[in-house]
């Protein structure tokens, strides 16, 4: 995996995130996007979401590649970067609990516009476009 470290992350460049099951209903309810849904409404989202855990330096998404879907960040921080020519420009940090890419998933524009890398331990879920919409 060839990636460029912007200097904000750890030196790790190939850390993989590992699937660990599905998020709980309480995990999902912690996100403002889903907070008003009842158990019956949340259950299909829990079943569709794949839960991952990663460490600092784990690459979550890469600019220019197709998005896997909506990211539900329960714990940790993802640092966003975008290329500008040969430079990697830092963008904002996404701090859990939060969600990333829901509007992009709903509009069907799945081209990833930025790279996201964990700055430390993270716990997140990804919901593919079809079940999310």
mmCIF file of C-alpha atoms in Angstrom, residues 36-132:
data_model
loop_
_atom_site.group_PDB
_atom_site.id
_atom_site.type_symbol
_atom_site.label_atom_id
_atom_site.label_comp_id
_atom_site.label_asym_id
_atom_site.label_seq_id
_atom_site.Cartn_x
_atom_site.Cartn_y
_atom_site.Cartn_z
ATOM 1 C CA UNK A 36 -34.026 9.369 17.067
ATOM 2 C CA UNK A 37 -34.557 5.873 15.655
ATOM 3 C CA UNK A 38 -36.092 3.122 17.790
ATOM 4 C CA UNK A 39 -34.695 -0.419 18.156
ATOM 5 C CA UNK A 40 -36.825 -1.778 15.310
ATOM 6 C CA UNK A 41 -35.514 0.915 12.959
ATOM 7 C CA UNK A 42 -31.895 0.538 14.114
ATOM 8 C CA UNK A 43 -31.708 -3.264 13.915
ATOM 9 C CA UNK A 44 -31.409 -3.440 10.078
ATOM 10 C CA UNK A 45 -28.666 -0.788 10.191
ATOM 11 C CA UNK A 46 -26.787 -2.780 12.828
ATOM 12 C CA UNK A 47 -27.045 -5.941 10.731
ATOM 13 C CA UNK A 48 -25.880 -4.130 7.569
ATOM 14 C CA UNK A 49 -22.963 -2.346 9.218
ATOM 15 C CA UNK A 50 -19.582 -4.037 9.530
ATOM 16 C CA UNK A 51 -17.706 -3.055 12.685
ATOM 17 C CA UNK A 52 -13.930 -2.491 12.480
ATOM 18 C CA UNK A 53 -11.151 -1.714 14.906
ATOM 19 C CA UNK A 54 -7.871 -0.168 13.860
ATOM 20 C CA UNK A 55 -4.766 1.413 15.269
ATOM 21 C CA UNK A 56 -2.943 4.656 14.617
ATOM 22 C CA UNK A 57 -1.877 4.923 11.012
ATOM 23 C CA UNK A 58 -4.661 2.675 9.696
ATOM 24 C CA UNK A 59 -5.804 3.888 6.289
ATOM 25 C CA UNK A 60 -9.608 4.020 6.262
ATOM 26 C CA UNK A 61 -10.206 5.529 2.823
ATOM 27 C CA UNK A 62 -7.960 6.660 -0.008
ATOM 28 C CA UNK A 63 -8.551 9.718 -2.164
ATOM 29 C CA UNK A 64 -9.595 8.812 -5.699
ATOM 30 C CA UNK A 65 -10.903 5.337 -4.869
ATOM 31 C CA UNK A 66 -14.565 4.398 -4.697
ATOM 32 C CA UNK A 67 -16.101 4.754 -1.252
ATOM 33 C CA UNK A 68 -17.236 1.588 0.476
ATOM 34 C CA UNK A 69 -20.190 3.487 1.937
ATOM 35 C CA UNK A 70 -21.036 5.559 4.974
ATOM 36 C CA UNK A 71 -18.515 5.496 7.824
ATOM 37 C CA UNK A 72 -19.908 5.526 11.352
ATOM 38 C CA UNK A 73 -17.052 6.568 13.654
ATOM 39 C CA UNK A 74 -17.783 5.506 17.236
ATOM 40 C CA UNK A 75 -14.407 6.109 18.886
ATOM 41 C CA UNK A 76 -11.181 7.785 17.850
ATOM 42 C CA UNK A 77 -10.104 10.375 15.316
ATOM 43 C CA UNK A 78 -9.699 10.183 11.554
ATOM 44 C CA UNK A 79 -7.410 12.756 9.944
ATOM 45 C CA UNK A 80 -8.376 13.813 6.427
ATOM 46 C CA UNK A 81 -5.921 14.796 3.712
ATOM 47 C CA UNK A 82 -6.236 15.750 0.047
ATOM 48 C CA UNK A 83 -3.612 15.916 -2.687
ATOM 49 C CA UNK A 84 -2.775 19.227 -4.312
ATOM 50 C CA UNK A 85 -0.340 18.326 -7.053
ATOM 51 C CA UNK A 86 2.629 16.688 -5.335
ATOM 52 C CA UNK A 87 1.646 17.979 -1.886
ATOM 53 C CA UNK A 88 -0.623 16.343 0.637
ATOM 54 C CA UNK A 89 -2.776 19.018 2.265
ATOM 55 C CA UNK A 90 -4.213 18.429 5.741
ATOM 56 C CA UNK A 91 -7.965 18.839 6.121
ATOM 57 C CA UNK A 92 -10.168 18.560 9.178
ATOM 58 C CA UNK A 93 -10.168 15.809 11.769
ATOM 59 C CA UNK A 94 -13.304 13.731 12.270
ATOM 60 C CA UNK A 95 -13.733 12.883 15.959
ATOM 61 C CA UNK A 96 -16.090 10.120 17.113
ATOM 62 C CA UNK A 97 -18.914 9.776 17.617
ATOM 63 C CA UNK A 98 -19.732 11.075 14.146
ATOM 64 C CA UNK A 99 -20.608 9.940 10.626
ATOM 65 C CA UNK A 100 -18.805 10.509 7.345
ATOM 66 C CA UNK A 101 -20.064 10.175 3.780
ATOM 67 C CA UNK A 102 -23.809 9.772 4.329
ATOM 68 C CA UNK A 103 -24.759 12.494 1.863
ATOM 69 C CA UNK A 104 -22.224 11.201 -0.653
ATOM 70 C CA UNK A 105 -23.716 7.709 -0.282
ATOM 71 C CA UNK A 106 -27.284 8.997 -0.703
ATOM 72 C CA UNK A 107 -26.427 10.959 -3.858
ATOM 73 C CA UNK A 108 -24.533 8.023 -5.378
ATOM 74 C CA UNK A 109 -21.329 10.052 -5.770
ATOM 75 C CA UNK A 110 -18.998 7.365 -4.443
ATOM 76 C CA UNK A 111 -15.680 8.840 -5.595
ATOM 77 C CA UNK A 112 -13.658 9.446 -2.436
ATOM 78 C CA UNK A 113 -12.455 13.039 -2.364
ATOM 79 C CA UNK A 114 -10.047 12.633 0.518
ATOM 80 C CA UNK A 115 -7.936 10.127 2.385
ATOM 81 C CA UNK A 116 -8.796 9.283 5.985
ATOM 82 C CA UNK A 117 -6.252 7.801 8.366
ATOM 83 C CA UNK A 118 -6.632 6.936 12.052
ATOM 84 C CA UNK A 119 -4.519 9.083 14.367
ATOM 85 C CA UNK A 120 -4.777 6.492 17.154
ATOM 86 C CA UNK A 121 -7.035 3.559 18.031
ATOM 87 C CA UNK A 122 -10.378 3.713 16.236
ATOM 88 C CA UNK A 123 -13.654 1.845 16.324
ATOM 89 C CA UNK A 124 -15.933 2.375 13.356
ATOM 90 C CA UNK A 125 -18.481 0.728 11.110
ATOM 91 C CA UNK A 126 -19.046 0.897 7.373
ATOM 92 C CA UNK A 127 -22.502 0.611 5.841
ATOM 93 C CA UNK A 128 -22.539 -0.206 2.113
ATOM 94 C CA UNK A 129 -24.582 2.127 -0.103
ATOM 95 C CA UNK A 130 -27.513 -0.210 -0.838
ATOM 96 C CA UNK A 131 -28.439 -1.054 2.758
ATOM 97 C CA UNK A 132 -27.781 2.511 3.899
#
